[in-house]
Amino acid sequence: MAATAPPIKLYTNHACPWAQRAEIILAELNIPHEQEIIDLATPRTAEYLAINPRGLVPSLAYGDEIITESGIVAQFIADLHGPSHLLPAANDPNGALKRARINFFVDTFVSKVNPSLGKLQMALPGTDLDAAAQALVESAAKELEPLLADAAPFFGGSDKPTLAEVQTGSFIIRLFELPKAGLIADFHDDIKAKAPAFYRWASAVAEIPSVKSTYANDLVVAGITRKRAQLAAQQAKA
């Protein structure tokens, strides 16, 4: 008789893009699990700090084991339930190469493009956002456009989402939804003109069901609005 798989419990917060990474992969692979919401607006409880001393989300309980850090959590789930459309086996023909390409793409997105999106989200009222928006467009054109030349519509020529989309989807959907809420400028025309492959790929990513279903727009908007108010209050006191 096959051994029963350990239960999975995800400690998450629906307004956090890093935690949404874990939610996306669990939804994409239709993995049963329990969730516990961690309030990021209040000090962490002693109980949660015993689970994750850093106090961050996501944390994943796999039986008696705890896995932390969003990228590691997503990679663990992909490996645990692989190979799948998200990620080939490392010993498959070209599997190691595909994994390396995905990892490089995700690292490039997080290190070169995502910081500009963060600056746009946390900008104080009255801040000139042109520089941050231009930096995002230019970095997408320079760093990501060449890596998406064969997207069809997803990374590496795949017609299904890969781990590249899982690891970036929570940020991409904000790029499309936050302008609708008036929280960041709509500079999509500039992206279309300067990074067309990136824009086509990002448009497809924003429509992935597992990305859309795990994105809590009202909570995201409320969280960004609250954080901006806190930053404005701190600036006024300085």
Backbone as numpy.savetxt, mean C-alpha at the origin, in Angstrom:
# Nx Ny Nz CAx CAy CAz Cx Cy Cz
-3.97 -37.81 7.72 -4.82 -36.61 7.72 -3.93 -35.37 7.72
-4.27 -34.42 6.84 -3.47 -33.20 6.74 -3.62 -32.36 8.00
-2.52 -31.73 8.39 -2.56 -30.89 9.58 -3.40 -29.64 9.31
-4.12 -29.20 10.33 -4.94 -28.01 10.21 -4.04 -26.77 10.24
-4.28 -25.87 9.30 -3.46 -24.65 9.24 -3.75 -23.78 10.46
-2.72 -23.15 11.01 -2.94 -22.26 12.15 -3.90 -21.12 11.78
-4.69 -20.65 12.74 -5.58 -19.51 12.45 -4.76 -18.24 12.23
-5.35 -17.33 11.47 -4.71 -16.06 11.17 -5.54 -14.93 11.77
-4.85 -14.03 12.47 -5.50 -12.83 13.00 -4.68 -11.63 12.58
-5.35 -10.65 11.99 -4.69 -9.44 11.53 -5.04 -8.28 12.45
-4.02 -7.65 12.98 -4.18 -6.41 13.74 -3.97 -5.28 12.76
-4.99 -4.45 12.58 -4.97 -3.50 11.48 -5.66 -2.20 11.86
-5.62 -1.26 10.94 -6.39 -0.02 11.05 -6.78 0.35 9.63
-8.07 0.53 9.39 -8.57 0.68 8.02 -8.20 2.00 7.37
-7.62 2.93 8.13 -7.18 4.20 7.54 -5.70 4.17 7.17
-5.00 3.11 7.52 -3.55 3.05 7.33 -3.19 2.35 6.02
-2.47 3.00 5.13 -2.12 2.36 3.85 -1.18 1.18 4.02
-0.33 1.21 5.05 0.58 0.10 5.27 -0.19 -1.13 5.73
-1.15 -0.95 6.62 -1.98 -2.06 7.05 -2.85 -2.58 5.91
-3.26 -1.68 5.02 -4.10 -2.11 3.90 -3.36 -3.09 3.00
-2.04 -3.01 2.95 -1.28 -4.00 2.18 -1.65 -5.42 2.60
-1.68 -5.65 3.91 -2.01 -6.98 4.42 -3.46 -7.33 4.12
-4.35 -6.34 4.24 -5.76 -6.59 3.95 -5.95 -6.94 2.48
-5.22 -6.28 1.59 -5.34 -6.55 0.16 -4.97 -7.99 -0.15
-3.83 -8.46 0.34 -3.40 -9.81 -0.03 -4.32 -10.88 0.58
-4.82 -10.64 1.78 -5.75 -11.59 2.37 -7.05 -11.63 1.58
-7.50 -10.47 1.08 -8.70 -10.43 0.24 -8.44 -11.04 -1.13
-7.28 -10.72 -1.71 -6.95 -11.21 -3.05 -6.90 -12.74 -3.09
-6.38 -13.34 -2.03 -6.26 -14.80 -1.98 -7.42 -15.45 -1.22
-8.38 -14.63 -0.82 -9.60 -15.13 -0.16 -9.26 -16.00 1.05
-8.41 -15.47 1.92 -7.93 -16.21 3.08 -8.77 -15.86 4.31
-9.43 -16.84 4.91 -10.21 -16.57 6.13 -9.29 -16.07 7.25
-9.74 -15.08 7.95 -8.94 -14.55 9.05 -9.81 -13.69 9.96
-9.31 -13.45 11.15 -9.95 -12.56 12.11 -9.21 -11.22 12.08
-9.95 -10.14 12.33 -9.33 -8.82 12.41 -9.58 -8.18 13.77
-8.59 -7.44 14.22 -8.75 -6.58 15.40 -8.26 -5.19 15.01
-9.11 -4.19 15.22 -8.77 -2.82 14.84 -7.96 -2.17 15.96
-6.83 -1.60 15.58 -5.98 -0.88 16.53 -6.18 0.62 16.30
-6.56 1.32 17.34 -6.79 2.77 17.25 -5.43 3.48 17.25
-5.10 4.08 16.12 -3.81 4.75 15.99 -3.83 6.18 16.53
-5.02 6.65 16.90 -5.14 8.02 17.41 -4.97 8.07 18.93
-4.80 6.93 19.56 -4.63 6.88 21.01 -3.39 6.06 21.35
-2.84 6.22 22.55 -1.68 5.40 22.94 -2.03 3.91 22.86
-1.06 3.11 22.44 -1.30 1.67 22.32 -1.46 1.05 23.70
-2.30 0.05 23.75 -2.51 -0.65 25.02 -1.31 -1.54 25.32
-1.19 -1.89 26.57 -0.12 -2.81 26.96 -0.28 -4.15 26.26
-1.53 -4.55 26.04 -1.79 -5.82 25.37 -1.26 -5.81 23.95
-1.46 -4.68 23.25 -0.97 -4.65 21.87 0.55 -4.49 21.82
1.10 -3.74 22.74 2.56 -3.58 22.76 3.25 -4.91 23.07
2.56 -5.81 23.73 3.12 -7.14 23.96 3.15 -7.94 22.66
2.22 -7.61 21.76 2.18 -8.27 20.45 3.19 -7.64 19.51
3.20 -6.31 19.46 4.13 -5.58 18.61 4.70 -4.42 19.42
5.89 -4.56 19.98 6.46 -3.51 20.82 6.62 -2.17 20.11
6.67 -2.17 18.78 6.76 -0.90 18.06 5.42 -0.17 18.02
4.35 -0.88 18.29 3.03 -0.26 18.31 2.46 0.02 16.93
3.04 -0.54 15.89 2.62 -0.26 14.53 1.64 -1.31 14.03
0.96 -0.98 12.93 0.15 -1.96 12.21 0.68 -2.02 10.77
0.52 -3.18 10.13 -0.17 -4.37 10.63 0.74 -5.26 11.45
0.10 -6.12 12.23 0.75 -7.28 12.84 -0.12 -8.48 12.48
0.52 -9.60 12.22 -0.20 -10.80 11.83 0.13 -11.92 12.80
-0.90 -12.45 13.43 -0.73 -13.62 14.28 -1.02 -14.86 13.43
-0.03 -15.73 13.32 -0.17 -16.99 12.60 0.03 -18.10 13.62
-1.08 -18.53 14.19 -0.97 -19.42 15.34 -0.31 -18.67 16.47
0.79 -19.20 16.97 1.52 -18.56 18.07 2.61 -17.61 17.59
2.80 -17.51 16.29 3.84 -16.65 15.73 3.29 -15.28 15.38
4.10 -14.24 15.56 3.72 -12.88 15.19 4.65 -12.39 14.09
4.07 -11.90 13.00 4.83 -11.33 11.90 4.46 -9.85 11.82
5.46 -8.98 11.74 5.22 -7.54 11.68 5.91 -6.95 10.46
5.60 -5.69 10.21 6.06 -4.90 9.06 5.29 -5.32 7.81
4.63 -4.37 7.19 3.65 -4.65 6.14 4.22 -5.42 4.96
5.40 -5.04 4.50 5.99 -5.73 3.36 6.31 -7.18 3.69
6.77 -7.42 4.91 7.11 -8.77 5.33 5.83 -9.59 5.51
4.80 -8.98 6.06 3.52 -9.67 6.22 2.97 -10.11 4.85
2.99 -9.20 3.89 2.47 -9.53 2.55 3.31 -10.63 1.91
4.62 -10.53 2.02 5.50 -11.55 1.46 5.25 -12.90 2.12
5.06 -12.92 3.43 4.79 -14.16 4.16 3.52 -14.82 3.67
2.46 -14.03 3.53 1.19 -14.59 3.06 1.33 -15.12 1.63
2.04 -14.38 0.78 2.24 -14.83 -0.60 3.01 -16.15 -0.64
4.02 -16.28 0.20 4.80 -17.51 0.24 4.00 -18.65 0.86
3.23 -18.33 1.88 2.45 -19.34 2.59 1.40 -19.96 1.67
0.82 -19.16 0.80 -0.27 -19.62 -0.05 0.15 -19.65 -1.53
1.45 -19.75 -1.77 1.93 -19.80 -3.13 2.35 -21.19 -3.54
2.73 -21.29 -4.82 2.70 -20.20 -5.80 1.26 -19.84 -6.20
1.08 -18.62 -6.63 -0.22 -18.13 -7.06 0.00 -17.11 -8.15
-1.09 -16.48 -8.60 -0.96 -15.44 -9.62 -0.17 -14.25 -9.08
-0.06 -14.14 -7.75 0.67 -13.01 -7.17 2.17 -13.18 -7.28
2.63 -14.41 -7.14 4.07 -14.63 -7.03 4.41 -16.06 -7.44
5.37 -16.23 -8.37 5.77 -17.59 -8.74 6.65 -18.20 -7.66
6.78 -19.51 -7.71 7.71 -20.17 -6.81 9.13 -19.76 -7.15
9.99 -19.67 -6.14 11.36 -19.23 -6.37 12.10 -20.19 -7.28
11.72 -21.50 -7.26 12.43 -22.47 -8.08 11.76 -22.73 -9.42
10.71 -21.95 -9.73 10.12 -22.02 -11.07 11.10 -21.44 -12.08
11.00 -21.84 -13.36 11.83 -21.18 -14.37 11.57 -19.67 -14.36
12.60 -18.91 -14.20 12.52 -17.44 -14.12 11.81 -16.94 -12.85
11.48 -17.86 -11.93 10.78 -17.45 -10.72 11.59 -16.48 -9.87
12.87 -16.81 -9.68 13.72 -15.93 -8.87 13.86 -14.56 -9.52
13.98 -14.54 -10.85 14.11 -13.27 -11.56 12.85 -12.44 -11.44
11.67 -13.07 -11.57 10.42 -12.33 -11.45 10.26 -11.77 -10.04
10.65 -12.55 -9.06 10.58 -12.07 -7.68 11.50 -10.87 -7.47
12.70 -10.95 -8.03 13.64 -9.84 -7.90 13.10 -8.58 -8.58
12.49 -8.74 -9.75 11.93 -7.59 -10.46 10.81 -6.95 -9.66
9.94 -7.78 -9.08 8.85 -7.25 -8.26 9.40 -6.50 -7.06
10.37 -7.10 -6.38 10.95 -6.46 -5.20 11.61 -5.13 -5.55
12.29 -5.08 -6.68 12.94 -3.83 -7.09 11.89 -2.77 -7.41
10.82 -3.17 -8.09 9.76 -2.23 -8.42 9.14 -1.65 -7.16
8.80 -2.52 -6.20 8.17 -2.06 -4.97 9.10 -1.14 -4.19
10.37 -1.51 -4.11 11.34 -0.67 -3.42 11.46 0.70 -4.10
11.46 0.70 -5.42 11.55 1.97 -6.16 10.34 2.83 -5.89
9.15 2.22 -5.92 7.92 2.98 -5.66 7.95 3.60 -4.26
8.28 2.78 -3.27 8.23 3.25 -1.88 9.29 4.31 -1.60
10.47 4.15 -2.18 11.57 5.06 -1.86 11.61 6.31 -2.74
11.13 6.23 -3.96 11.27 7.33 -4.91 9.98 8.11 -5.17
8.83 7.44 -5.11 7.57 8.08 -5.48 6.69 8.36 -4.27
6.57 7.38 -3.38 5.64 7.49 -2.27 5.92 8.66 -1.32
7.19 9.06 -1.09 7.41 10.21 -0.21 6.69 11.48 -0.67
6.61 11.68 -1.98 5.91 12.88 -2.48 4.42 12.80 -2.20
3.84 11.60 -2.31 2.43 11.43 -1.98 2.21 11.72 -0.50
3.13 11.28 0.34 3.02 11.56 1.77 3.04 13.04 2.07
3.92 13.77 1.38 3.99 15.22 1.58 2.69 15.90 1.16
2.09 15.42 0.08 0.83 16.00 -0.38 -0.29 15.76 0.65
-0.30 14.56 1.23 -1.36 14.24 2.18 -1.24 15.04 3.47
-0.02 15.29 3.91 0.19 15.93 5.20 0.45 17.43 5.09
0.22 18.02 3.91 0.47 19.44 3.72 -0.49 20.28 4.55
0.04 21.34 5.14 -0.80 22.25 5.91 -1.58 23.18 4.99
-2.73 23.67 5.43 -3.49 24.63 4.63 -2.63 25.81 4.21
-2.75 26.20 2.96 -1.99 27.31 2.44 -0.63 26.94 1.89
-0.23 25.67 2.04 1.05 25.23 1.52 1.01 25.14 -0.01
2.06 25.56 -0.65 2.17 25.43 -2.09 2.50 23.97 -2.41
1.56 23.28 -3.01 1.72 21.85 -3.26 2.33 21.54 -4.62
2.58 22.57 -5.41 3.08 22.34 -6.75 4.39 21.56 -6.76
5.28 21.87 -5.83 6.58 21.23 -5.81 6.46 19.74 -5.52
5.63 19.39 -4.54 5.44 17.98 -4.20 4.75 17.23 -5.33
3.75 17.86 -5.94 3.05 17.22 -7.05 3.99 17.02 -8.23
4.80 18.02 -8.52 5.75 17.91 -9.62 6.80 16.84 -9.34
7.23 16.73 -8.08 8.20 15.72 -7.71 7.63 14.32 -7.90
6.36 14.14 -7.56 5.73 12.83 -7.74 5.67 12.48 -9.22
5.23 13.42 -10.04 5.13 13.17 -11.48 6.50 12.86 -12.07
7.48 13.65 -11.72 8.82 13.47 -12.29 9.45 12.14 -11.85
9.25 11.77 -10.60 9.82 10.51 -10.13 9.10 9.32 -10.75
7.79 9.43 -10.94 7.06 8.36 -11.61 7.54 8.19 -13.05
7.76 9.32 -13.72 8.23 9.28 -15.11 9.64 8.72 -15.21
10.49 9.12 -14.30 11.89 8.70 -14.36 12.11 7.28 -13.85
11.51 6.96 -12.70 11.83 5.72 -12.00 10.91 4.56 -12.35
9.62 4.84 -12.53 8.66 3.75 -12.70 8.25 3.51 -14.15
8.22 4.57 -14.94 7.78 4.43 -16.33 8.55 3.33 -17.08
9.88 3.27 -16.98 10.60 2.21 -17.71 10.28 0.80 -17.20
9.93 0.69 -15.92 9.64 -0.61 -15.33 8.26 -1.12 -15.67
7.43 -0.25 -16.24 6.04 -0.62 -16.56 5.79 -0.68 -18.06
6.86 -0.70 -18.83 6.71 -0.71 -20.29 5.96 -1.93 -20.79
6.07 -3.07 -20.06 5.41 -4.30 -20.51 4.17 -4.64 -19.68
3.69 -3.70 -18.86 2.49 -3.97 -18.06 1.30 -4.26 -18.97
0.49 -5.29 -18.59 -0.58 -5.68 -19.50 -1.80 -6.29 -18.78
-2.54 -5.61 -17.94 -2.24 -4.25 -17.50 -1.35 -4.19 -16.27
-1.05 -5.37 -15.69 -0.31 -5.39 -14.44 1.17 -5.67 -14.66
1.92 -5.62 -13.59 3.37 -5.66 -13.66 3.88 -6.91 -14.35
4.91 -6.72 -15.17 5.56 -7.84 -15.83 4.76 -8.50 -16.92
3.76 -7.80 -17.45 2.94 -8.37 -18.52 1.82 -9.26 -18.03
1.55 -9.25 -16.72 0.51 -10.12 -16.16 -0.88 -9.54 -16.40
-1.83 -10.45 -16.64 -3.22 -10.00 -16.77 -3.96 -10.10 -15.43
-3.24 -10.54 -14.38 -3.79 -10.59 -13.04 -2.86 -9.83 -12.10
-3.38 -9.36 -10.98 -2.52 -8.64 -10.04 -1.37 -9.52 -9.55
-0.25 -8.90 -9.29 0.92 -9.56 -8.74 1.21 -8.98 -7.36
2.27 -9.46 -6.74 2.66 -8.90 -5.45 3.06 -7.43 -5.59
3.46 -7.02 -6.78 3.78 -5.60 -7.01 2.55 -4.74 -6.78
1.41 -5.19 -7.24 0.17 -4.43 -7.05 -0.30 -4.49 -5.60
-0.15 -5.66 -4.96 -0.51 -5.79 -3.55 0.26 -4.78 -2.70
1.57 -4.65 -2.98 2.43 -3.82 -2.14 2.29 -2.33 -2.43
1.68 -1.96 -3.54 1.56 -0.53 -3.89 0.11 -0.07 -4.01
-0.83 -0.99 -4.04 -2.22 -0.64 -4.32 -2.84 0.33 -3.34
-2.47 0.21 -2.05 -3.08 1.08 -1.06 -2.67 2.54 -1.25
-1.50 2.76 -1.83 -1.04 4.12 -2.10 -1.62 4.64 -3.42
-1.68 3.74 -4.40 -2.21 4.13 -5.70 -3.67 4.56 -5.60
-4.48 3.83 -4.85 -5.89 4.20 -4.79 -6.07 5.57 -4.12
-5.18 5.93 -3.22 -5.24 7.26 -2.62 -4.92 8.35 -3.65
-4.05 8.02 -4.58 -3.71 8.97 -5.64 -4.93 9.31 -6.49
-5.87 8.37 -6.58 -7.08 8.60 -7.37 -8.24 9.13 -6.53
-8.33 8.72 -5.28 -9.49 9.07 -4.47 -9.33 10.38 -3.70
-8.13 10.71 -3.26 -7.97 11.91 -2.43 -8.25 13.21 -3.19
-7.95 13.29 -4.51 -8.35 14.51 -5.21 -9.86 14.72 -5.20
-10.63 13.64 -5.22 -12.09 13.75 -5.20 -12.57 14.36 -3.89
-11.81 14.13 -2.83 -12.17 14.68 -1.52 -11.58 16.07 -1.31
-10.85 16.56 -2.31 -10.25 17.89 -2.20 -9.04 17.94 -1.30
-8.45 16.78 -0.99 -7.31 16.77 -0.07 -5.98 16.94 -0.77
-5.90 16.54 -2.02 -4.71 16.81 -2.82 -5.16 17.26 -4.20
-4.28 17.97 -4.89 -4.62 18.48 -6.22 -4.75 17.34 -7.22
-5.60 17.53 -8.19 -5.76 16.55 -9.27 -4.77 16.90 -10.37
-3.67 16.15 -10.41 -2.65 16.41 -11.42 -2.50 15.22 -12.37
-3.62 14.53 -12.59 -3.60 13.33 -13.43 -3.25 13.64 -14.88
-3.67 14.79 -15.37 -3.34 15.14 -16.76 -1.83 15.22 -16.95
-1.14 15.75 -15.95 0.32 15.85 -16.01 0.95 14.46 -16.01
0.40 13.56 -15.17 0.93 12.20 -15.12 0.68 11.49 -16.45
-0.51 11.65 -17.00 -0.84 11.02 -18.29 0.16 11.44 -19.36
0.49 12.72 -19.36 1.37 13.25 -20.41 2.82 12.79 -20.23
3.28 12.75 -18.98 4.70 12.49 -18.74 5.01 11.03 -18.38
4.01 10.30 -17.91 4.22 8.90 -17.53 3.01 8.08 -17.93
2.76 7.94 -19.23 1.54 7.26 -19.68 1.46 5.78 -19.27
2.58 5.07 -19.30 2.54 3.66 -18.90 2.21 3.54 -17.41
2.81 4.42 -16.61 2.51 4.44 -15.18 1.04 4.74 -14.96
0.49 5.69 -15.68 -0.90 6.07 -15.47 -1.84 4.94 -15.86
-1.56 4.25 -16.98 -2.41 3.13 -17.38 -2.36 2.02 -16.32
-1.17 1.73 -15.85 -1.02 0.71 -14.82 -1.75 1.13 -13.55
-1.52 2.35 -13.09 -2.13 2.83 -11.85 -3.66 2.83 -11.95
-4.19 3.18 -13.11 -5.65 3.18 -13.30 -6.20 1.77 -13.13
-5.47 0.77 -13.63 -5.89 -0.62 -13.48 -5.78 -1.07 -12.02
-4.73 -0.64 -11.35 -4.53 -1.01 -9.94 -5.66 -0.48 -9.07
-6.06 0.75 -9.32 -7.11 1.37 -8.51 -8.45 0.67 -8.64
-8.61 -0.16 -9.70 -9.87 -0.87 -9.92 -9.82 -2.33 -9.51
-8.69 -2.80 -8.97 -8.60 -4.19 -8.51 -9.60 -4.37 -7.36
-10.47 -5.38 -7.43 -11.48 -5.54 -6.37 -10.91 -5.63 -4.96
-9.79 -6.33 -4.78 -9.23 -6.46 -3.43 -8.66 -5.14 -2.92
-8.26 -4.26 -3.84 -7.78 -2.92 -3.46 -8.97 -2.03 -3.10
-9.99 -2.05 -3.93 -11.16 -1.20 -3.70 -11.92 -1.61 -2.43
-12.07 -2.91 -2.23 -12.89 -3.38 -1.11 -12.23 -3.14 0.24
-10.92 -2.98 0.26 -10.21 -2.76 1.53 -9.88 -1.29 1.77
-10.33 -0.43 0.88 -10.06 1.01 1.03 -11.25 1.68 1.69
-11.06 2.24 2.88 -12.13 2.88 3.65 -12.00 4.39 3.48
-12.62 4.94 2.46 -12.39 6.34 2.10 -12.75 7.30 3.22
-13.89 7.09 3.87 -14.31 8.02 4.92 -13.30 8.05 6.07
-12.79 6.88 6.43 -11.81 6.81 7.52 -10.49 7.44 7.11
-10.10 7.23 5.84 -8.85 7.82 5.35 -8.94 9.34 5.35
-10.04 9.86 4.82 -10.22 11.31 4.76 -10.25 11.90 6.17
-10.98 11.26 7.07 -11.05 11.75 8.45 -9.68 11.72 9.12
-8.91 10.66 8.86 -7.59 10.55 9.47 -6.64 11.60 8.98
-6.64 11.86 7.67 -5.77 12.89 7.11 -6.18 14.27 7.62
-7.47 14.54 7.66 -7.97 15.82 8.16 -7.57 16.04 9.61
-7.70 15.01 10.42 -7.32 15.11 11.84 -5.83 15.35 11.99
-5.02 14.63 11.22 -3.57 14.79 11.31 -3.14 16.18 10.87
-3.76 16.70 9.83 -3.43 18.06 9.37 -3.77 19.08 10.45
-4.90 18.88 11.12 -5.29 19.80 12.18 -4.27 19.75 13.32
-3.80 18.56 13.66 -2.79 18.43 14.71 -1.48 19.13 14.32
-1.07 18.96 13.07 0.16 19.60 12.60 0.01 21.13 12.60
-1.18 21.60 12.20 -1.42 23.05 12.19 -1.38 23.61 13.60
-1.93 22.86 14.55 -1.92 23.32 15.95 -0.50 23.35 16.51
0.29 22.35 16.16 1.69 22.34 16.60 2.47 23.49 16.00
2.21 23.78 14.73 2.89 24.90 14.07 2.50 26.23 14.69
1.23 26.37 15.06 0.76 27.62 15.66 1.41 27.86 17.03
1.73 26.77 17.74 2.36 26.90 19.05 3.85 27.20 18.96
4.44 26.84 17.82 5.90 26.98 17.67 6.30 28.45 17.60
